Coordinates of C-alpha atoms in Angstrom, one line a residue:
X1 CA 37.7 -19.2 -7.5
X2 CA 39.4 -15.8 -7.5
X3 CA 41.9 -15.1 -5.0
X4 CA 40.0 -12.5 -2.4
X5 CA 39.9 -8.9 -2.9
X6 CA 41.3 -6.5 -0.4
X7 CA 38.1 -6.9 2.2
X8 CA 37.3 -4.5 5.4
X9 CA 38.8 -6.0 8.6
X10 CA 35.9 -7.9 10.3
X11 CA 35.3 -7.1 13.9
X12 CA 35.9 -9.4 16.6
X13 CA 32.0 -9.5 16.9
X14 CA 31.9 -10.7 13.5
X15 CA 34.8 -13.0 14.1
X16 CA 32.8 -14.9 17.2
X17 CA 29.5 -15.0 15.2
X18 CA 31.2 -16.6 12.0
X19 CA 33.2 -19.4 14.4
X20 CA 29.7 -20.1 15.8
X21 CA 28.2 -20.6 12.7
X22 CA 31.1 -22.4 11.3
X23 CA 30.7 -25.0 14.6
X24 CA 27.0 -25.2 13.2
X25 CA 27.7 -26.2 10.0
X26 CA 30.4 -28.6 11.1
X27 CA 28.3 -30.8 13.3
X28 CA 26.1 -30.7 10.2
X29 CA 28.6 -32.1 8.1
X30 CA 29.9 -34.6 10.9
X31 CA 26.0 -36.0 10.9
X32 CA 26.1 -36.3 6.9
X33 CA 29.2 -38.3 6.6
X34 CA 31.5 -35.4 5.5
X35 CA 29.8 -33.9 3.1
X36 CA 26.9 -31.7 2.3
X37 CA 25.7 -30.2 -0.5
X38 CA 26.4 -26.4 -1.4
X39 CA 22.6 -26.1 -1.0
X40 CA 22.3 -26.9 2.3
X41 CA 25.2 -24.9 3.3
X42 CA 24.0 -21.7 1.8
X43 CA 20.7 -22.5 3.7
X44 CA 22.8 -22.9 7.3
X45 CA 24.7 -20.2 6.4
X46 CA 21.9 -17.5 5.7
X47 CA 19.0 -19.0 7.4
X48 CA 20.4 -20.9 10.9
X49 CA 18.1 -20.0 13.2
X50 CA 19.8 -16.8 15.4
X51 CA 22.8 -17.5 13.8
X52 CA 22.6 -17.6 9.8
X53 CA 23.0 -14.2 8.0
X54 CA 19.2 -12.7 7.4
X55 CA 19.0 -14.3 11.3
X56 CA 21.6 -12.2 13.4
X57 CA 21.8 -8.8 14.5
X58 CA 24.5 -7.5 11.9
X59 CA 23.4 -4.6 9.4
X60 CA 22.7 -5.5 6.3
X61 CA 20.8 -3.4 4.3
X62 CA 22.3 0.5 2.9
X63 CA 25.3 1.9 3.7
X64 CA 25.7 0.8 7.0
X65 CA 25.7 -3.0 5.9
X66 CA 26.8 -4.9 3.1
X67 CA 24.4 -3.9 0.1
X68 CA 22.2 -1.4 -1.0
X69 CA 19.2 -2.2 -2.5
X70 CA 16.3 -0.4 -4.6
X71 CA 14.2 1.2 -1.9
X72 CA 17.0 1.7 0.0
X73 CA 17.9 3.9 -2.9
X74 CA 15.2 5.9 -3.5
X75 CA 11.4 6.2 -2.2
X76 CA 10.6 6.8 -6.1
X77 CA 11.0 2.9 -6.2
X78 CA 8.4 2.0 -3.4
X79 CA 6.0 5.1 -5.3
X80 CA 6.4 3.4 -8.7
X81 CA 5.1 0.0 -7.0
X82 CA 2.3 1.6 -6.1
X83 CA 1.0 2.5 -9.3
X84 CA 0.7 -1.3 -9.8
X85 CA -0.2 -2.4 -6.4
X86 CA -3.6 -0.1 -6.9
X87 CA -4.5 -1.8 -10.4
X88 CA -4.1 -5.6 -8.7
X89 CA -5.8 -4.7 -5.6
X90 CA -9.0 -3.2 -7.9
X91 CA -9.1 -5.9 -10.3
X92 CA -9.1 -8.2 -6.9
X93 CA -12.8 -7.8 -6.6
X94 CA -11.8 -4.3 -5.7
X95 CA -10.5 -5.6 -2.3
X96 CA -7.6 -7.5 -1.5
X97 CA -4.5 -7.3 0.9
X98 CA -0.8 -7.3 0.1
X99 CA 1.9 -9.8 0.5
X100 CA 6.0 -8.9 1.0
X101 CA 8.4 -11.6 1.9
X102 CA 11.7 -10.3 3.2
X103 CA 11.1 -6.9 3.8
X104 CA 14.6 -6.2 4.7
X105 CA 14.7 -2.7 6.8
X106 CA 10.7 -2.1 5.4
X107 CA 12.0 0.6 3.5
X108 CA 9.5 -0.7 0.5
X109 CA 6.7 -1.2 2.8
X110 CA 6.7 2.1 4.3
X111 CA 7.0 4.1 1.5
X112 CA 4.5 1.7 -0.7
X113 CA 1.7 2.5 1.8
X114 CA 2.3 5.8 2.2
X115 CA 2.0 6.6 -1.6
X116 CA -1.2 3.9 -1.7
X117 CA -2.5 6.5 1.4
X118 CA -1.8 9.3 -0.9
X119 CA -3.9 7.7 -3.6
X120 CA -6.4 7.2 -1.4
X121 CA -6.1 3.2 -2.0
X122 CA -4.8 1.4 1.0
X123 CA -5.1 -2.1 1.2
X124 CA -7.0 -4.1 4.5
X125 CA -3.9 -5.7 5.6
X126 CA -0.2 -5.7 4.8
X127 CA 1.2 -8.7 5.6
X128 CA 5.3 -9.5 5.7
X129 CA 6.4 -12.6 6.1
X130 CA 9.8 -11.9 7.5
X131 CA 12.5 -15.3 9.0
X132 CA 14.4 -12.6 10.7
X133 CA 12.8 -11.5 14.4
X134 CA 16.0 -8.8 14.1
X135 CA 14.2 -7.4 11.0
X136 CA 11.3 -7.8 11.5
X137 CA 11.8 -5.1 15.3
X138 CA 13.7 -2.6 12.7
X139 CA 10.9 -3.0 10.6
X140 CA 7.9 -2.3 13.0
X141 CA 10.7 0.7 14.9
X142 CA 10.8 2.0 10.6
X143 CA 7.1 2.5 10.8
X144 CA 6.7 4.0 14.2
X145 CA 9.3 6.7 13.8
X146 CA 7.8 7.7 10.4
X147 CA 4.5 5.8 9.6
X148 CA 2.7 5.2 13.3
X149 CA -0.7 5.5 12.3
X150 CA -0.4 2.9 9.2
X151 CA 1.0 0.3 12.1
X152 CA -2.4 -1.1 12.2
X153 CA -2.3 -2.7 8.6
X154 CA 1.1 -4.1 9.0
X155 CA 0.6 -8.0 10.1
X156 CA 4.0 -9.9 10.6
X157 CA 4.3 -13.7 9.6
X158 CA 6.0 -16.4 10.0
X159 CA 4.8 -18.5 7.2
X160 CA 2.4 -18.7 4.6
X161 CA -1.1 -17.9 4.7
X162 CA -3.5 -20.9 3.7
X163 CA -5.2 -18.2 1.0
X164 CA -4.7 -15.2 -0.4
X165 CA -6.3 -12.1 -2.3
X166 CA -4.2 -9.1 -3.9
X167 CA -0.9 -8.6 -4.6
X168 CA 2.1 -10.9 -3.5
X169 CA 5.8 -8.7 -3.6
X170 CA 9.1 -10.0 -3.8
X171 CA 11.9 -7.4 -4.5
X172 CA 15.4 -9.1 -4.4
X173 CA 14.5 -12.4 -2.5
X174 CA 15.2 -15.2 -4.8
X175 CA 18.3 -14.1 -5.4
X176 CA 19.5 -15.5 -1.6
X177 CA 17.4 -18.7 -2.3
X178 CA 19.9 -21.8 -1.5
X179 CA 21.1 -22.8 -5.0
X180 CA 22.7 -26.7 -5.7
X181 CA 25.7 -26.7 -7.8
X182 CA 26.3 -28.7 -10.7
X183 CA 29.6 -29.4 -12.8
X184 CA 29.0 -30.4 -16.0
X185 CA 32.1 -32.8 -17.0
X186 CA 33.4 -34.9 -19.7
X187 CA 32.8 -37.7 -17.2
X188 CA 29.2 -36.5 -16.4
X189 CA 27.2 -34.7 -14.6
X190 CA 28.7 -33.9 -10.9
X191 CA 27.6 -31.9 -7.9
X192 CA 29.5 -29.9 -6.1
X193 CA 29.1 -29.8 -2.4
X194 CA 31.0 -28.9 0.9
X195 CA 33.8 -30.4 3.1
X196 CA 36.2 -29.5 5.5
X197 CA 40.0 -29.7 4.9
X198 CA 41.8 -32.5 6.6
X199 CA 43.3 -33.2 9.0
X200 CA 42.5 -30.2 10.3
X201 CA 39.4 -29.3 9.2
X202 CA 39.3 -25.3 9.7
X203 CA 38.5 -24.5 6.5
X204 CA 35.4 -25.4 4.2
X205 CA 36.6 -26.6 0.7
X206 CA 34.7 -28.0 -2.5
X207 CA 34.0 -31.6 -2.7
X208 CA 32.1 -32.7 -6.1
X209 CA 30.1 -36.3 -6.3
X210 CA 28.6 -37.6 -9.1
X211 CA 25.1 -36.9 -9.9
X212 CA 22.3 -39.1 -9.2
X213 CA 18.8 -39.6 -10.3
X214 CA 16.5 -36.9 -9.2
X215 CA 15.2 -33.9 -10.1
X216 CA 18.4 -31.9 -10.1
X217 CA 19.8 -34.7 -12.2
X218 CA 17.1 -34.5 -14.7
X219 CA 17.0 -30.3 -14.6
X220 CA 21.0 -30.5 -15.1
X221 CA 20.6 -33.0 -17.6
X222 CA 18.1 -30.4 -19.6
X223 CA 20.6 -27.5 -19.2
X224 CA 23.7 -29.8 -21.0
X225 CA 23.0 -28.9 -24.6
X226 CA 23.1 -25.1 -24.1
X227 CA 26.7 -25.4 -22.3
X228 CA 27.8 -28.1 -24.6
X229 CA 29.9 -25.4 -26.5
X230 CA 30.0 -22.2 -28.6
X231 CA 27.6 -23.7 -31.4
X232 CA 25.8 -25.4 -29.2
X233 CA 26.5 -28.6 -30.1
X234 CA 25.7 -31.4 -27.7
X235 CA 28.7 -33.9 -28.7
X236 CA 31.3 -31.5 -28.1
X237 CA 33.2 -31.3 -25.0
X238 CA 32.9 -29.9 -21.8
X239 CA 36.3 -29.2 -20.2
X240 CA 34.8 -27.2 -17.0
X241 CA 31.4 -25.7 -16.4
X242 CA 30.1 -24.8 -13.5
X243 CA 26.9 -23.1 -12.0
X244 CA 23.6 -23.2 -10.2
X245 CA 20.3 -24.8 -10.5
X246 CA 17.9 -23.6 -7.8
X247 CA 15.1 -26.1 -6.5
X248 CA 14.2 -23.7 -3.9
X249 CA 12.9 -21.1 -6.1
X250 CA 10.7 -24.0 -7.8
X251 CA 9.1 -25.0 -5.0
X252 CA 8.7 -21.1 -4.0
X253 CA 6.3 -20.1 -7.0
X254 CA 4.4 -23.6 -6.5
X255 CA 3.7 -22.7 -2.9
X256 CA 2.6 -19.3 -3.8
X257 CA 0.5 -20.8 -6.8
X258 CA -1.3 -22.7 -3.9
X259 CA -2.0 -20.0 -1.7
X260 CA -3.3 -17.4 -4.7
X261 CA -7.2 -17.1 -5.4
X262 CA -7.4 -14.0 -7.2
X263 CA -4.6 -11.5 -7.9
X264 CA -1.0 -11.8 -9.2
X265 CA 2.5 -12.1 -7.8
X266 CA 5.0 -9.3 -8.9
X267 CA 9.3 -10.5 -8.5
X268 CA 12.0 -8.0 -8.9
X269 CA 15.7 -9.3 -8.9
X270 CA 18.7 -9.7 -10.9
X271 CA 19.3 -12.8 -13.4
X272 CA 18.5 -13.7 -16.9
X273 CA 16.3 -16.0 -18.8
X274 CA 17.9 -19.2 -19.4
X275 CA 19.9 -18.3 -23.0
X276 CA 22.1 -16.2 -21.2
X277 CA 22.2 -17.4 -17.7
X278 CA 23.6 -20.7 -19.2
X279 CA 25.7 -19.4 -21.9
X280 CA 28.9 -21.2 -23.4
X281 CA 31.3 -18.7 -22.0
X282 CA 28.8 -18.4 -18.3
X283 CA 31.6 -21.4 -17.2
X284 CA 31.7 -20.5 -14.0
X285 CA 28.4 -19.0 -12.4
X286 CA 27.1 -16.1 -10.9
X287 CA 27.7 -17.2 -7.3
X288 CA 28.7 -13.8 -5.9
X289 CA 29.2 -12.9 -1.9
X290 CA 29.0 -9.3 -0.9
X291 CA 30.6 -8.3 3.1
X292 CA 30.7 -4.4 3.8
X293 CA 29.9 -3.4 0.0
X294 CA 33.0 -5.4 -1.3
X295 CA 31.9 -8.2 -3.4
X296 CA 33.7 -11.4 -4.1
X297 CA 33.4 -15.1 -4.5
X298 CA 34.9 -17.1 -2.0
X299 CA 31.1 -18.4 0.2
X300 CA 33.5 -19.8 2.9
X301 CA 34.8 -16.6 4.5
X302 CA 33.0 -15.6 7.2
X303 CA 29.8 -17.5 7.1
X304 CA 26.6 -16.0 8.3
X305 CA 28.2 -12.8 8.5
X306 CA 28.6 -12.3 4.9
X307 CA 25.6 -12.7 2.1
X308 CA 25.7 -15.2 -0.6
X309 CA 23.6 -14.5 -3.7
X310 CA 23.3 -15.9 -7.4
X311 CA 21.6 -14.2 -9.9
X312 CA 17.9 -15.6 -10.8
X313 CA 17.1 -18.3 -13.7
X314 CA 14.0 -16.5 -14.8
X315 CA 13.1 -19.3 -17.5
X316 CA 12.9 -21.5 -14.6
X317 CA 10.6 -19.1 -12.3
X318 CA 8.1 -18.5 -15.4
X319 CA 8.1 -22.5 -16.1
X320 CA 7.9 -23.3 -12.3
X321 CA 4.8 -20.7 -12.3
X322 CA 3.1 -21.7 -14.9
X323 CA 3.3 -25.6 -14.4
X324 CA 1.9 -24.5 -11.0
X325 CA -0.9 -23.1 -12.6
X326 CA -0.3 -19.4 -13.1
X327 CA -0.5 -17.2 -15.7
X328 CA 2.3 -15.4 -17.0
X329 CA 1.6 -11.9 -16.9
X330 CA 5.0 -9.9 -17.9
X331 CA 8.5 -9.8 -17.7
X332 CA 10.6 -7.0 -18.2
X333 CA 13.5 -5.0 -17.1
X334 CA 13.4 -2.9 -13.9
X335 CA 13.7 0.1 -16.1
X336 CA 10.8 -0.3 -18.4
X337 CA 8.9 -1.5 -15.2
X338 CA 9.5 1.6 -13.3
X339 CA 8.9 3.5 -16.0
X340 CA 5.4 2.0 -17.4
X341 CA 4.1 2.3 -13.5
X342 CA 4.8 5.9 -13.8
X343 CA 8.3 6.8 -11.9
X344 CA 9.1 10.0 -14.3
X345 CA 5.8 11.3 -13.6
X346 CA 6.3 11.3 -10.4
X347 CA 9.8 12.8 -10.4
X348 CA 8.3 15.2 -12.7
X349 CA 5.7 16.5 -10.3
X350 CA 8.8 17.5 -7.7
X351 CA 9.5 21.2 -8.3
X352 CA 13.0 21.4 -10.3
X353 CA 13.7 24.9 -8.2
X354 CA 13.7 22.7 -5.3
X355 CA 17.6 22.0 -6.1
X356 CA 18.3 20.2 -3.2
X357 CA 15.3 17.7 -3.6
X358 CA 15.0 17.3 -6.8
X359 CA 18.5 16.9 -8.0
X360 CA 19.3 13.7 -5.6
X361 CA 15.9 12.4 -6.6
X362 CA 16.9 12.4 -10.0
X363 CA 20.2 11.2 -9.5
X364 CA 18.5 8.0 -7.4
X365 CA 16.2 7.3 -10.7
X366 CA 19.4 6.8 -12.6
X367 CA 20.7 4.4 -10.6
X368 CA 17.4 2.7 -11.2
X369 CA 16.4 2.5 -14.4
X370 CA 20.1 3.1 -16.2
X371 CA 21.4 0.2 -18.4
X372 CA 24.6 0.8 -16.5
X373 CA 23.5 0.8 -13.4
X374 CA 20.2 -1.4 -12.1
X375 CA 17.7 -0.7 -15.3
X376 CA 18.9 -3.7 -17.3
X377 CA 20.4 -6.5 -14.7
X378 CA 17.1 -6.1 -13.0
X379 CA 14.3 -7.8 -14.2
X380 CA 10.4 -7.7 -13.3
X381 CA 8.3 -10.7 -13.7
X382 CA 4.6 -11.1 -13.0
X383 CA 2.1 -13.8 -12.3
X384 CA -1.6 -14.3 -11.8
X385 CA -4.8 -16.0 -11.5
X386 CA -8.5 -15.1 -12.0
X387 CA -7.4 -11.6 -13.7
X388 CA -7.1 -11.1 -17.1
X389 CA -5.9 -7.8 -17.9
X390 CA -2.7 -7.1 -18.5
X391 CA -0.8 -4.8 -16.0
X392 CA 0.4 -1.0 -15.9
X393 CA 3.8 -2.5 -15.2
X394 CA 4.5 -5.0 -18.0
X395 CA 2.7 -2.5 -20.7
X396 CA 6.1 -1.8 -23.0
X397 CA 9.4 -3.5 -22.6
X398 CA 8.3 -7.2 -22.6
X399 CA 11.0 -9.1 -22.6
X400 CA 9.1 -12.6 -22.5
X401 CA 10.6 -14.3 -25.6
X402 CA 13.8 -14.1 -24.0
X403 CA 12.8 -16.7 -21.3

C-alpha cells in the first residue's frame, strides 16, 4: 500500500458516519472470529443498508461528490446510447423496456429518455434498479425538475424482475461490485482479508490466509500461468503478486441471463481483457479509492465515506455471460462505441457559431473519446438473447480478440 496522498480534510459528519460503519464492520469481525474476506469488507463499506457508501446521504457524483461519470460530463453520452437503445427495442419485437442498474443521479436515464422522445421511440417503461433510497430520491427529483412528463414511464425496482424483454444497461456498475483479493506466492495461493489491529483495534489491517478449495481457488489457480513471470513460464517464482477476482460480477451475469428473454445487455466500465488485467507487471492489482476527486489505494480510510473500486476483468464477464447462455455481441472501447452510435453526428448538428454551447460540448466529447481521457480505458461489452442482428455500437473497432 502506497502512502496516502494529501486528502481533503473530512467533515465531522463524514467522520461520524465512518465511525458508525467501522463499528458495524468490527461487529462482523467479532462474529467471524476476527477475519473477513476483503469482498465482505467491501460489501459492508459500500452497501450496508443505511450506512454503506452507496446507501448514505453524502454527495457521490459530479463536482460536489467524489468522482464524475460519463453522463455527468456530457448529455452527448446518453444521446448516443439512445441510438443503440432504439435498435435493441426494435429487435425486441418492436417493443420492450429499458432496465438500468445503479443510475446514480439519474442523468443517463434523463438524457437517454429525452433523446428517445425526440426520436419518437420511447420504451414502454424505463426501470431503474437502485439499492440506495437516497439516490432514488435524487433521480426522481431530477425528472421532476427537467422532464416531469416522463415520470410515468420510470419505475424504480428493489430486485430483478422475473423476466425481461428489451435493453439492460449498466454504466460504471461492475467496477463497484465486491472483489476478493488473492495473493500468488511461492508458498501457494492466499486470500487477503481484513482484521483489526491488535491490541487497540483502532485500525483495520490486512491479513492473509491460505486459500482453500472452492470457486475462488479454482479461478485463482487458472490465472497462475498468466502472472508467473514476464515470459509466462509456470515454473518461475512469484515473489509477490496481488490482484482481484470478482465472483460477484460472475453471479451478476448469470442473473441477467436468467431474466432476459429477448433483447440485449450493454455494460460500460473501465477495465481490460484478462491478458492485460493479470499482466506480470501489474503486481499490485487495480484496487482504487476515490474521496472528493482524490484517488488513492487505502480502502481502510474513512470506510463508508469513500468509494472503493477495481477495474473490470472483461474476459471473466464474457465467459460468465456465454456460460449462462448469452451470445457475445461485441466488445470495444468507449470511444468506438460512442462514435459507432453517432455521437460525432449529434455534435455536428449543433450550430458551431453558437460558441457558448458548441465549444463546451466539443470539449466534453473529447473527454469521452480521447485515448488520454476515457476513450480507451473504458470499454463497452454487449450480450444478447434471441436476436441476431449486429449492434450499431460494435460495428467498428471490435476488440473481442483481447478477451
